[in-house]
Structures are given as C-alpha cells and as structure tokens.
Coordinates of C-alpha atoms (C1' of nucleotides) in Angstrom, one line a residue:
Chain A
M1 CA 0.0 0.0 0.0
D2 CA 2.7 2.4 1.0
E3 CA 4.6 1.4 -2.1
L4 CA 1.7 2.3 -4.3
L5 CA 1.3 5.8 -2.7
E6 CA 5.1 6.3 -3.0
R7 CA 5.0 5.6 -6.7
K8 CA 2.3 8.2 -7.3
E9 CA 4.5 11.0 -6.0
P10 CA 5.4 13.1 -9.0
T11 CA 9.1 14.1 -9.1
K12 CA 9.4 17.7 -9.7
G13 CA 12.8 19.3 -10.2
L14 CA 15.7 17.3 -9.1
P15 CA 15.4 13.6 -8.2
P16 CA 16.2 12.6 -4.6
L17 CA 19.8 11.9 -3.8
E18 CA 20.6 8.5 -2.5
G19 CA 22.1 8.5 0.9
A20 CA 21.7 12.2 1.5
E21 CA 19.4 12.0 4.5
N22 CA 22.0 13.2 7.0
G23 CA 23.3 16.0 4.9
V24 CA 25.7 16.3 2.0
V25 CA 29.0 17.8 1.1
M26 CA 29.2 18.7 -2.5
R27 CA 31.6 20.5 -4.7
F28 CA 31.7 22.4 -7.9
A29 CA 35.2 22.0 -9.4
P30 CA 35.9 24.3 -12.4
N31 CA 39.2 25.1 -14.0
P32 CA 39.4 28.9 -13.8
N33 CA 40.5 29.5 -17.3
G34 CA 37.7 31.9 -18.0
P35 CA 34.5 33.1 -16.4
P36 CA 31.6 30.7 -15.7
T37 CA 29.4 29.8 -18.7
I38 CA 25.8 28.6 -18.7
G39 CA 27.3 25.1 -18.6
S40 CA 29.2 26.0 -15.4
A41 CA 25.9 27.4 -14.0
R42 CA 24.5 23.9 -14.2
G43 CA 27.2 22.6 -11.9
I44 CA 26.9 25.6 -9.6
I45 CA 23.1 25.4 -9.4
V46 CA 22.5 21.7 -9.1
N47 CA 25.2 21.1 -6.5
S48 CA 24.1 24.1 -4.4
E49 CA 20.4 23.1 -4.8
Y50 CA 21.1 19.7 -3.3
V51 CA 23.0 21.3 -0.5
K52 CA 20.0 23.6 0.2
R53 CA 17.7 20.7 0.1
Y54 CA 19.6 18.3 2.4
G55 CA 21.7 20.6 4.4
G56 CA 25.5 20.5 4.5
K57 CA 28.2 22.3 2.6
F58 CA 28.7 23.6 -0.9
L59 CA 32.3 23.9 -1.8
I60 CA 34.0 25.4 -4.8
R61 CA 37.3 23.9 -5.7
F62 CA 39.6 25.2 -8.4
D63 CA 41.1 22.3 -10.3
D64 CA 43.9 24.5 -11.6
T65 CA 46.8 22.0 -11.9
D66 CA 47.8 22.5 -15.5
P67 CA 50.0 25.6 -15.9
V68 CA 50.3 24.9 -19.7
K69 CA 47.4 23.4 -21.6
K70 CA 44.6 24.7 -19.4
R71 CA 46.4 27.6 -18.0
P72 CA 44.3 29.3 -15.3
M73 CA 43.4 33.0 -15.5
P74 CA 44.1 34.9 -12.3
E75 CA 41.0 37.1 -12.6
A76 CA 38.8 34.1 -13.2
Y77 CA 39.0 32.8 -9.6
G78 CA 37.1 35.9 -8.4
W79 CA 34.7 35.8 -11.3
Y80 CA 33.6 32.4 -10.2
I81 CA 32.9 33.4 -6.6
E82 CA 31.1 36.5 -7.9
D83 CA 28.9 34.6 -10.2
C84 CA 28.2 31.8 -7.7
T85 CA 27.1 34.5 -5.2
W86 CA 24.9 36.1 -7.8
L87 CA 23.4 32.7 -8.6
E88 CA 22.5 32.4 -4.9
A89 CA 25.1 29.7 -4.4
K90 CA 27.7 31.4 -2.2
P91 CA 30.2 28.7 -1.5
D92 CA 30.7 27.6 2.1
G93 CA 34.4 27.0 1.3
I94 CA 36.9 27.8 -1.4
I95 CA 39.7 25.3 -2.2
T96 CA 42.5 26.0 -4.7
A97 CA 44.3 22.9 -5.8
S98 CA 47.4 24.7 -6.9
E99 CA 47.9 25.8 -3.2
R100 CA 47.6 22.3 -1.9
V101 CA 50.0 20.3 -4.1
Y102 CA 52.2 19.5 -1.0
L103 CA 49.2 17.5 0.3
Y104 CA 49.0 15.5 -2.8
Y105 CA 52.7 14.7 -2.5
R106 CA 52.1 13.1 0.9
I107 CA 49.3 11.0 -0.5
A108 CA 51.5 10.0 -3.5
E109 CA 54.3 8.9 -1.1
E110 CA 51.8 6.9 0.9
L111 CA 50.6 5.3 -2.2
I112 CA 54.2 4.4 -3.3
C113 CA 54.8 2.8 0.1
R114 CA 51.7 0.7 -0.3
N115 CA 52.9 -0.4 -3.8
G116 CA 49.9 1.2 -5.4
A117 CA 51.9 3.3 -7.8
Y118 CA 55.2 3.3 -9.7
I119 CA 57.4 5.7 -11.5
C120 CA 57.2 5.0 -15.2
L121 CA 60.0 6.0 -17.4
C122 CA 58.4 4.9 -20.7
P123 CA 58.0 7.5 -23.4
Q124 CA 54.3 8.2 -23.8
A125 CA 54.0 6.5 -27.1
I126 CA 55.7 3.3 -25.8
F127 CA 53.5 3.1 -22.8
K128 CA 50.4 3.5 -25.0
E129 CA 51.5 0.4 -26.9
F130 CA 51.8 -1.6 -23.7
K131 CA 48.4 -0.3 -22.6
D132 CA 46.7 -1.1 -25.9
K133 CA 48.1 -4.6 -25.8
G134 CA 47.3 -5.0 -22.1
I135 CA 50.8 -5.9 -21.0
P136 CA 52.6 -4.4 -18.0
C137 CA 55.5 -2.1 -18.8
P138 CA 59.0 -2.8 -17.4
H139 CA 58.7 -0.3 -14.6
R140 CA 55.6 -1.8 -13.1
D141 CA 57.4 -4.3 -10.9
Q142 CA 59.9 -1.9 -9.4
L143 CA 60.3 -2.2 -5.7
S144 CA 58.6 0.4 -3.6
E145 CA 62.0 1.7 -2.5
K146 CA 63.1 2.2 -6.0
N147 CA 59.9 4.0 -6.8
M148 CA 60.4 6.3 -3.9
E149 CA 63.9 7.1 -5.0
L150 CA 62.8 7.9 -8.5
W151 CA 59.9 10.0 -7.1
K152 CA 62.4 12.1 -5.2
M153 CA 64.4 12.5 -8.4
M154 CA 61.2 13.8 -10.1
L155 CA 60.8 16.3 -7.4
D156 CA 64.4 17.5 -7.2
G157 CA 64.8 18.2 -10.9
S158 CA 66.8 15.1 -12.0
F159 CA 64.3 14.4 -14.7
A160 CA 63.2 16.8 -17.5
E161 CA 59.6 17.3 -18.6
G162 CA 58.2 14.1 -20.1
Q163 CA 60.9 11.8 -18.7
A164 CA 59.0 10.4 -15.8
V165 CA 55.4 10.1 -14.5
L166 CA 53.9 8.5 -11.5
R167 CA 51.4 5.9 -12.5
V168 CA 48.6 4.4 -10.4
K169 CA 48.4 0.6 -10.5
T170 CA 45.1 -0.6 -11.7
D171 CA 44.8 -3.6 -13.9
M172 CA 46.7 -3.9 -17.1
Y173 CA 44.3 -6.6 -18.2
H174 CA 41.2 -4.5 -17.7
R175 CA 38.9 -4.9 -20.7
D176 CA 38.6 -1.2 -21.0
P177 CA 42.0 0.3 -22.0
A178 CA 41.0 3.6 -20.6
I179 CA 41.3 2.2 -17.1
R180 CA 44.7 0.7 -17.3
D181 CA 47.5 2.2 -15.2
W182 CA 46.7 5.9 -15.5
P183 CA 49.2 8.7 -14.8
A184 CA 48.9 10.6 -11.5
F185 CA 51.7 13.1 -11.7
R186 CA 53.8 14.6 -14.5
I187 CA 56.6 17.2 -14.6
A188 CA 55.7 20.7 -15.8
T189 CA 58.2 23.4 -15.4
T190 CA 56.2 26.3 -16.7
P191 CA 55.5 28.7 -13.9
H192 CA 52.0 28.5 -12.6
P193 CA 50.0 31.8 -12.6
I194 CA 49.2 31.4 -8.9
A195 CA 51.8 29.1 -7.4
G196 CA 54.6 30.4 -9.5
E197 CA 57.6 28.1 -9.5
R198 CA 56.8 26.4 -6.2
Y199 CA 56.1 23.0 -7.9
R200 CA 57.6 21.3 -10.9
V201 CA 55.6 18.1 -10.4
W202 CA 51.9 18.5 -10.9
P203 CA 49.1 16.1 -10.3
L204 CA 46.7 15.2 -13.1
L205 CA 43.0 15.6 -12.8
D206 CA 42.1 12.1 -11.8
F207 CA 44.6 12.1 -8.9
E208 CA 43.9 15.6 -7.7
S209 CA 40.2 15.3 -7.9
A210 CA 40.1 11.9 -6.3
V211 CA 42.3 12.9 -3.4
E212 CA 40.5 16.2 -2.8
D213 CA 37.1 14.5 -2.8
H214 CA 38.4 12.3 0.0
L215 CA 40.1 15.1 1.9
L216 CA 37.1 17.3 1.7
A217 CA 34.8 14.4 2.7
I218 CA 32.6 14.9 -0.4
T219 CA 29.5 12.7 -0.2
H220 CA 28.1 13.1 -3.7
I221 CA 29.8 14.0 -7.0
L222 CA 28.0 15.4 -10.0
R223 CA 30.1 15.3 -13.1
G224 CA 29.8 15.3 -16.9
K225 CA 29.6 12.2 -18.9
D226 CA 33.0 13.0 -20.3
L227 CA 34.4 12.0 -16.9
A228 CA 32.3 8.9 -16.7
D229 CA 35.4 6.7 -16.6
S230 CA 37.0 8.6 -13.8
E231 CA 35.1 6.7 -11.1
K232 CA 36.4 3.4 -12.5
R233 CA 40.0 4.8 -12.6
Q234 CA 39.9 6.5 -9.3
M235 CA 38.4 3.5 -7.6
Y236 CA 41.7 1.7 -7.7
L237 CA 43.3 4.6 -5.9
Y238 CA 40.6 4.5 -3.3
Q239 CA 41.2 0.8 -2.9
H240 CA 44.9 1.2 -2.4
L241 CA 44.3 3.7 0.3
N242 CA 41.3 2.1 1.8
W243 CA 39.0 5.0 1.2
T244 CA 35.3 5.1 0.4
Y245 CA 34.2 6.5 -2.9
P246 CA 31.4 9.2 -2.9
K247 CA 28.2 8.6 -4.8
V248 CA 28.4 9.7 -8.4
I249 CA 25.9 11.1 -10.8
H250 CA 26.6 11.9 -14.4
W251 CA 25.0 14.2 -16.8
G252 CA 25.1 14.5 -20.6
R253 CA 26.5 17.2 -22.7
I254 CA 24.5 20.4 -23.0
R255 CA 24.3 22.5 -26.2
I256 CA 22.4 25.7 -26.6
H257 CA 20.7 26.3 -29.9
Q258 CA 21.2 30.0 -29.9
F259 CA 24.9 29.8 -29.2
G260 CA 26.1 26.8 -31.1
S261 CA 29.3 25.2 -29.9
F262 CA 31.8 27.2 -28.0
S263 CA 34.7 26.6 -25.7
T264 CA 36.2 28.9 -23.1
S265 CA 39.5 28.9 -24.9
K266 CA 37.9 29.8 -28.2
L267 CA 35.9 32.6 -26.5
R268 CA 39.1 33.9 -24.9
K269 CA 40.8 34.2 -28.2
A270 CA 37.8 36.0 -29.8
I271 CA 37.7 38.4 -27.0
E272 CA 41.4 39.1 -27.0
G273 CA 41.1 39.6 -30.8
G274 CA 38.4 42.3 -30.2
E275 CA 35.7 40.3 -31.8
Y276 CA 33.5 40.6 -28.7
N277 CA 33.2 43.5 -26.3
G278 CA 34.3 41.4 -23.3
W279 CA 33.3 38.5 -21.2
D280 CA 29.8 39.9 -20.8
D281 CA 29.1 40.5 -24.5
P282 CA 25.4 39.5 -25.1
R283 CA 26.5 37.3 -28.0
I284 CA 28.3 34.8 -25.7
P285 CA 26.9 32.3 -23.2
T286 CA 28.6 33.4 -20.0
V287 CA 26.8 34.0 -16.8
R288 CA 28.1 37.5 -16.7
A289 CA 26.6 38.2 -20.1
L290 CA 23.3 37.0 -18.8
R291 CA 23.7 39.3 -15.8
S292 CA 24.4 42.2 -18.0
R293 CA 21.3 41.4 -20.1
G294 CA 19.1 41.6 -17.1
F295 CA 18.4 38.0 -16.3
R296 CA 17.3 37.1 -12.8
P297 CA 19.2 34.4 -11.0
E298 CA 15.8 32.7 -10.1
A299 CA 15.1 32.3 -13.8
L300 CA 18.4 30.5 -14.4
R301 CA 18.0 28.4 -11.3
K302 CA 14.6 27.3 -12.2
F303 CA 15.5 26.5 -15.7
I304 CA 18.6 24.5 -14.8
I305 CA 16.7 22.6 -12.1
E306 CA 14.0 21.7 -14.5
L307 CA 16.6 20.2 -16.8
G308 CA 17.3 17.6 -14.2
V309 CA 20.4 15.4 -14.2
S310 CA 19.8 12.9 -17.0
E311 CA 22.7 11.3 -18.9
T312 CA 21.1 12.1 -22.2
D313 CA 22.9 14.8 -24.2
I314 CA 20.6 17.7 -24.7
A315 CA 20.2 20.7 -27.0
I316 CA 18.4 23.4 -25.1
S317 CA 16.8 26.5 -26.4
M318 CA 17.1 29.9 -24.6
D319 CA 13.3 30.3 -25.2
S320 CA 12.5 28.6 -21.9
I321 CA 14.9 30.8 -20.0
Y322 CA 13.4 33.8 -21.8
A323 CA 9.9 32.8 -20.8
L324 CA 10.9 32.2 -17.2
N325 CA 12.7 35.5 -17.0
R326 CA 9.9 37.4 -18.7
K327 CA 7.6 36.3 -16.0
L328 CA 9.9 37.7 -13.3
V329 CA 10.8 40.9 -15.1
D330 CA 7.5 41.9 -16.7
P331 CA 5.9 43.2 -13.5
E332 CA 9.0 45.2 -12.6
A333 CA 10.1 46.7 -15.8
N334 CA 9.0 50.2 -16.7
R335 CA 7.9 50.8 -20.3
Y336 CA 9.5 53.2 -22.7
F337 CA 9.4 54.0 -26.4
F338 CA 12.4 53.2 -28.4
V339 CA 12.3 53.7 -32.2
W340 CA 14.8 51.6 -34.2
N341 CA 15.7 52.6 -37.7
P342 CA 14.0 55.9 -37.1
V343 CA 12.4 58.0 -39.8
L344 CA 11.2 61.6 -39.3
L345 CA 7.5 62.2 -39.5
R346 CA 6.3 65.8 -39.9
L347 CA 2.9 66.6 -38.4
E348 CA 0.6 69.4 -39.2
G349 CA -2.0 70.8 -36.7
N350 CA -2.2 71.0 -33.0
V351 CA -0.1 68.1 -31.9
P352 CA 0.4 68.3 -28.1
N353 CA 3.9 69.3 -27.0
N354 CA 3.9 66.6 -24.3
A355 CA 2.6 63.1 -23.9
K356 CA 1.8 61.3 -20.7
A357 CA 2.2 57.6 -20.7
L358 CA 1.9 54.9 -18.1
L359 CA 5.2 53.5 -16.7
H360 CA 3.5 50.1 -16.5
P361 CA 0.3 49.0 -18.2
N362 CA -1.2 47.2 -15.2
K363 CA 0.7 48.2 -12.1
K364 CA -0.1 51.5 -10.6
R365 CA 3.2 53.1 -11.0
G366 CA 2.4 56.6 -12.3
F367 CA 3.4 58.3 -15.5
R368 CA 6.3 59.4 -17.6
E369 CA 6.3 62.5 -19.7
I370 CA 7.5 62.5 -23.3
P371 CA 8.2 65.6 -25.3
A372 CA 6.2 65.6 -28.5
G373 CA 5.4 68.3 -31.0
N374 CA 5.3 68.5 -34.8
E375 CA 8.3 66.5 -35.6
I376 CA 8.7 63.0 -34.2
F377 CA 10.4 59.7 -35.1
I378 CA 8.7 56.5 -36.0
C379 CA 10.1 53.1 -37.0
Q380 CA 10.9 52.6 -40.6
N381 CA 9.0 49.4 -40.6
D382 CA 5.9 51.2 -39.5
S383 CA 6.4 54.0 -42.0
K384 CA 6.5 51.6 -44.9
I385 CA 3.0 50.3 -44.4
L386 CA 1.4 53.7 -44.0
K387 CA -0.8 54.8 -46.9
P388 CA -2.1 58.3 -47.5
G389 CA -5.6 58.8 -46.2
E390 CA -5.1 56.2 -43.5
E391 CA -5.7 57.1 -39.9
I392 CA -3.6 55.7 -37.1
R393 CA -2.9 56.4 -33.5
L394 CA 0.4 57.5 -32.0
K395 CA 0.4 55.7 -28.7
D396 CA -0.4 57.9 -25.7
L397 CA -0.3 61.0 -28.0
C398 CA -3.0 61.5 -30.6
N399 CA -4.6 60.2 -33.8
I400 CA -3.1 61.3 -37.1
E401 CA -4.1 61.0 -40.7
I402 CA -1.4 60.2 -43.2
L403 CA -1.1 62.8 -45.9
S404 CA 1.8 61.4 -48.0
D405 CA 4.3 58.7 -47.7
I406 CA 7.2 60.3 -49.5
P407 CA 8.0 62.6 -47.9
L408 CA 6.3 61.3 -44.9
R409 CA 3.7 63.7 -43.6
A410 CA 0.6 63.5 -41.6
R411 CA -1.9 65.8 -39.8
F412 CA -3.3 65.9 -36.3
A413 CA -6.7 64.1 -36.2
G414 CA -7.9 64.2 -32.6
L415 CA -7.0 63.1 -29.1
E416 CA -9.8 60.7 -28.3
V417 CA -9.0 57.0 -28.4
I418 CA -10.8 55.3 -31.2
K419 CA -11.2 51.5 -30.9
G420 CA -9.7 49.5 -33.8
L421 CA -7.2 52.1 -34.9
K422 CA -3.8 50.8 -35.6
I423 CA -1.4 51.9 -32.9
I424 CA 2.3 52.6 -33.3
H425 CA 4.8 54.1 -31.0
W426 CA 7.2 57.0 -31.6
A427 CA 10.1 59.0 -30.1
P428 CA 10.7 62.7 -29.7
K429 CA 12.8 64.5 -32.2
N430 CA 15.4 65.5 -29.6
G431 CA 15.3 62.1 -28.0
L432 CA 18.1 59.9 -26.7
P433 CA 20.4 58.1 -29.2
I434 CA 20.4 54.5 -28.2
R435 CA 22.3 51.4 -29.3
V436 CA 21.0 48.0 -28.3
L437 CA 23.4 45.2 -28.3
R438 CA 21.7 41.9 -29.0
P439 CA 22.8 38.3 -29.2
D440 CA 22.1 38.5 -32.9
G441 CA 23.5 41.9 -33.7
Q442 CA 22.6 45.4 -32.8
D443 CA 20.0 48.0 -33.3
E444 CA 20.3 51.8 -33.3
G445 CA 17.6 54.4 -32.8
I446 CA 16.1 57.1 -30.6
G447 CA 14.4 56.7 -27.3
E448 CA 12.5 58.9 -24.9
P449 CA 14.7 60.9 -22.4
G450 CA 13.4 59.1 -19.3
I451 CA 15.3 56.0 -20.2
A452 CA 18.5 57.7 -18.9
Q453 CA 17.1 57.4 -15.4
E454 CA 17.0 53.6 -15.5
L455 CA 20.7 52.8 -15.5
G456 CA 21.3 49.2 -14.5
K457 CA 17.6 48.4 -14.5
V458 CA 15.6 46.2 -16.8
V459 CA 13.0 48.1 -18.8
Q460 CA 10.7 47.1 -21.7
F461 CA 11.0 49.0 -24.9
E462 CA 7.5 48.7 -26.1
R463 CA 6.9 46.5 -29.2
Y464 CA 10.6 45.6 -29.0
G465 CA 11.5 43.7 -25.9
F466 CA 13.1 43.7 -22.5
V467 CA 16.5 45.3 -22.2
R468 CA 18.9 46.3 -19.5
I469 CA 20.3 49.8 -19.5
Y470 CA 24.0 49.2 -19.5
Q471 CA 25.7 52.5 -19.9
L472 CA 24.8 56.1 -20.3
G473 CA 26.3 58.2 -23.1
E474 CA 26.1 59.1 -26.7
P475 CA 24.7 56.7 -27.6
L476 CA 23.2 55.1 -24.5
L477 CA 24.0 51.4 -24.4
A478 CA 21.3 48.8 -23.7
Y479 CA 21.7 45.0 -23.6
F480 CA 18.9 43.0 -25.1
A481 CA 17.4 40.3 -22.9
H482 CA 14.6 38.9 -24.9
K483 CA 11.2 39.7 -26.4
Chain B
rG1 C1' 39.6 -0.5 -33.6
rC2 C1' 38.7 -1.3 -28.1
rU3 C1' 35.4 0.3 -24.0
rC4 C1' 31.3 2.7 -21.8
rC5 C1' 26.7 5.5 -21.8
rG6 C1' 22.1 7.1 -23.8
rG7 C1' 17.6 7.2 -27.3
rU8 C1' 9.5 9.8 -24.7
rA9 C1' 6.0 15.7 -29.0
rG10 C1' 10.1 21.2 -32.4
rU11 C1' 12.8 21.7 -27.5
rG12 C1' 13.4 20.2 -22.3
rU13 C1' 11.0 16.9 -18.9
rA14 C1' 7.7 13.1 -15.8
rG15 C1' 6.8 7.9 -16.1
rU16 C1' 11.2 3.0 -17.0
rC17 C1' 14.3 0.4 -11.1
rC18 C1' 9.1 -2.5 -8.8
rG19 C1' 4.8 -4.3 -16.4
rG20 C1' -1.6 -3.0 -15.9
rU21 C1' -4.6 3.0 -13.3
rC22 C1' -0.1 5.7 -19.8
rA23 C1' -5.5 6.4 -25.8
rA24 C1' 1.5 9.0 -21.6
rU25 C1' 2.9 14.5 -17.2
rC26 C1' 4.4 19.5 -17.0
rA27 C1' 6.9 23.6 -19.2
rU28 C1' 8.4 26.0 -23.5
rU29 C1' 7.5 26.7 -28.7
rC30 C1' 3.9 26.9 -32.7
rC31 C1' -1.3 27.8 -34.3
rG32 C1' -6.4 29.8 -33.3
rG33 C1' -9.6 32.9 -30.2
rC34 C1' -10.5 36.6 -26.1
rC35 C1' -8.6 40.9 -23.7
rU36 C1' -5.4 45.1 -24.1
rU37 C1' -3.9 52.6 -26.5
rU38 C1' 2.9 47.4 -26.9
rC39 C1' 3.7 42.8 -31.5
rG40 C1' 4.5 42.4 -23.7
rA41 C1' 1.5 40.4 -19.8
rG42 C1' -3.0 37.8 -18.8
rC43 C1' -7.2 34.3 -20.2
rC44 C1' -9.3 30.2 -23.3
rG45 C1' -8.5 26.4 -26.9
rA46 C1' -5.8 23.3 -30.2
rA47 C1' -1.8 20.6 -32.3
rG48 C1' 2.3 17.5 -31.2
rA49 C1' 6.1 11.8 -28.7
rC50 C1' 7.3 6.3 -26.4
rU51 C1' 13.9 5.0 -32.7
rC52 C1' 13.0 0.1 -35.2
rG53 C1' 12.4 -5.3 -35.2
rG54 C1' 11.8 -9.7 -32.6
rG55 C1' 10.9 -12.2 -27.8
rU56 C1' 8.6 -13.0 -22.7
rU57 C1' 3.5 -12.0 -20.8
rC58 C1' -3.4 -12.2 -20.3
rA59 C1' -0.9 -7.2 -20.5
rA60 C1' 5.4 -3.7 -22.5
rA61 C1' 7.2 3.3 -22.9
rU62 C1' 8.5 0.0 -18.7
rC63 C1' 11.6 -6.7 -18.8
rC64 C1' 15.1 -9.6 -22.5
rC65 C1' 17.7 -9.9 -27.3
rG66 C1' 19.2 -7.6 -31.9
rA67 C1' 19.6 -3.6 -35.2
rC68 C1' 19.9 1.6 -36.0
rC69 C1' 21.0 6.4 -34.4
rG70 C1' 23.6 9.7 -31.0
rG71 C1' 27.4 10.9 -27.3
rA72 C1' 31.8 10.0 -24.5
rG73 C1' 36.6 7.7 -23.0
rC74 C1' 41.1 5.1 -24.7
rA75 C1' 46.2 12.7 -23.1
rC76 C1' 52.4 13.4 -19.3
rC77 C1' 44.1 18.3 -20.7
rA78 C1' 40.3 19.7 -17.3

RNA sequence: GCUCCGGUAGUGUAGUCCGGUCAAUCAUUCCGGCCUUUCGAGCCGAAGACUCGGGUUCAAAUCCCGACCGGAGCACCA
C-alpha cells in the first residue's frame, strides 16, 4: 500500500539523492581559465540546490593544476565566486588545488609505500603500446624503495619534462583500455599563474580530484559524462588507500541552440582579438553576459533545475529561459518608447507638446512625460506600411491622418481613443540616441529621455523587448534580454 | 579499432528500477480565439512523442535480445 502511494509521487525538479538523508558535502570544481558559462551554471546550481535541500556544505574547488594546456586565468577565480554568489550559491568553502600540491605529494608517497603506484620512465607512445596490448610495462614491478627514489628525483629536478610520470596501478588486463594504469603526476616546469615556480611536479585531474574529494569528505559528486570513466579509474586509488568513494551522478553534454558550440579557450581568443566587447558581451553564453542582459538568478536556477540530471545529451533553447525571466521581469520593468531605424514624421496641426504615458500598463506606478510636437520619429517598418488617407494612433499621444508617404507627412486628427485604430509608438525629435546590443547583432535608434534614469535596470522597450540599461552616453547602451 | 553510456511531442522533462490505473505529465515553442492605447503580460482552446524489429507476458514506454542512431573515454588536458 505504501509502495503504491510512493509511486504516485510526482518528481518535480531534481530527483532525490541516494544516501543524502543526513546532509551532504558537494563541490563544484571548475578550471578557472575563463568566467563561468551557462554550462558552469548547471554545476553551480544543481550542486548548491542539493545542499540547500539536504543541508550540508557547498564547496567550490579550483582544479587548476595545469599551468600549460589549461592555463588558469588569475582574474577568473574571483569571477567564479562572484557569479556563484549572484546565482544564490555562495560557497561555504573555497579550495584551490594549486595551493595544496604538497598535500597530494604526501598521498603520493603513501601510495608508493603501499605499492599502489610506480614511476614510469616509458616514453608516452611506448606506454600506449603496452596499454593497448594490455601488458605491464618494465617499470611496473619496481620495488617500492626504487619508486620512492625515482619519485624524489622527479621532485628534485633530476628528470626533465616528459621523462617520468607517477602511475597508479590498476589492472593492465582491464577490458577497457581507458582504465589501465593511469598517470597521476607529471613534470611541468612552466611557472603557474598562482603558485609560481613552487612546484615542478603537478598532479593530473584524476589524482587531484580523487584525493581532494576524499580530503574534503565529499559525499556526492555530479560530473559530466566526459568524466564517466573517472570513477572506475579512481576506484583503484581508493582501494589502495582504503577510502570510500562518494556517490556519483553523471549528466550528458549540453548544447544551446542560440549559441552553437563554443569553448572557453575559443571565446578567450575571440575576446582578445576584439571580436567581442568582453566577457559579458550579449553574444556569448557566459553567466556575466546573462547578468548584463538583465536576467534574474531565479530564472536561471529554475531553468537548470527543471533540466534535471539525465545522462542524455541535450540541446536546449534559450526560449525557456526567456519565458521564465519574462515572468519575473514583466511586473518590474518600466515601459518606454524606443524607435529603431528611425524616420522623421512631420505633423501638421495642434499636436500636443507633451505626452503622458503609463510607466507600466497594469501596475499603478504613475506616468512618464514624453516631449512631442510637430516632428517625431517612428520606426521605418511602420512607415513603410502607411498609406495616404489612413488614420492611425500614435500611442499615448493622438490620432493622425497620413497625408503622404514620400516625404512622410501627416496631420493631427484628434485626441480621443478610437477602438480599432492601428497603434504605433514614436520617439521625440530630440530624444536619446540608443544602441541596443543583441545576441544576434545590434539596433540603433532614438528613445525617450526618461530611459536615462534607468541605468542598471531592466525596462521594456514597447513593441521591441526587454533590455537592461547598460551604460549612459552618446549613444546610450542597452543590452537586449529577450522579447 | 577497443570500452562505456544514452535514445518519450520542435525543445526540455515526468513515467522506465518495482509491467496493468499511460489512448503517456508538466513547461516552453507553434497555431487559433479573447482581452489590451505594446507585436508584452493575462485568459481560453488546439496541435504535437514512447527509434525500429523480434521475444517474454493475459498485459510492454516499462523486462530480454538484436539492429539503427547519437554521445563519450582510450592525453604526461580539465
């Protein structure tokens, strides 16, 4: 009976975590070689959400142990903390691997003593042959004392880069070649951006991550499918040291329709080359870009949590995030007129010099005043469909009758609202020059002066979409959020 | 090539472990209508999916086998 009722429970959001009843310790472990992207946001949000649900600790750990190929960016460490905090996932602890290499050395030595690892002097290509064939290399049977001696030589500089690695003993006959005796430490003499020249022997991800997860008493690991083999590899290390492995959940790759494929290193190049305005350019999928565009963290959290943690690869659309954010932002955003691709419209007759328009259509938030008069701007798109003789309404101003299309002229035709009349918006002749930066390009035009008072806020440009006022000036800069 | 993982509407997702209540959930998108001095919001309605083929069973989205498709790992990257 209980079973039946249990099965009826709909699972909303994230599925329950096995073995989490007494709290969890979870970590988000990025390489700080750029700012967090939407992909990183998934790691930040899901981990922190589980910690919120079950109680415990949410840690951020910088896996920054490659000074060469995945070279960390010193500014990025702070960016991660900043974006985590903005995403309502302030870490309870910050760990930086490059500051803790000495701890990994201790574990390595323990491992060598227990005969769980050996120094391998095979050139990389040679070892690959052994591995593919499934036969132990000549160094595998070295005595633990010999390994310790060679290890010290690695540390003291007796070996050059590439001459020696420390390998964890797994099973050279394992059916999956990816699991066989994997490397734990290699020599890298390039100075590290944070640790400088303090270390010349650096751990590789599988070792660093496995050891840290144990040291930090991580209970549950969420990781991408690309690291699906890591548990199998690291399990051997845990067995050698008699540790207990955390519970692991994998998720599939995530692609975003609107952004296509991207990588942090590619973005970095494009930004350094001036192709983008920076790490918050609306055309790129970073968390800071979303912030600049006026997204609310709740929208992002909700979206990511609804994605769940399936192992299926997914191709998501920003549309869902847009819809979620629109719901949050619509009641807050003041309304303004922005005329893109403006064309001048000359008006005859007693056009009011001022218009009064609601700041919000259905919240009682008062009015804004817009200078009007006999010359105003309208969108080129609107102008194209106007025919002489037609009567339309300028929103919140007056009705007009079109006199001619080229040149564009019209005359005042009354103030009273007439149902059924086509309505267009407009901007004052001496309005604000505005440039809107969009994910798909940019728009330029004229807006009403009140927009300048909304710096940093999200507003709606009527008939255009929601934007965040990014920077005052000539022109004023706005970042487009969504329709 | 070897190894692993996955395939529910356009997109995500629930259901798959423990077969029946699934002629399959929710959201988004699209379409139609209402409302509205925004093409926004809101309201109403509609459309749309179990990859395929076998097998087990009274009964299969759910279990088994095979095929197909997709992804990942096989780095001295993370």
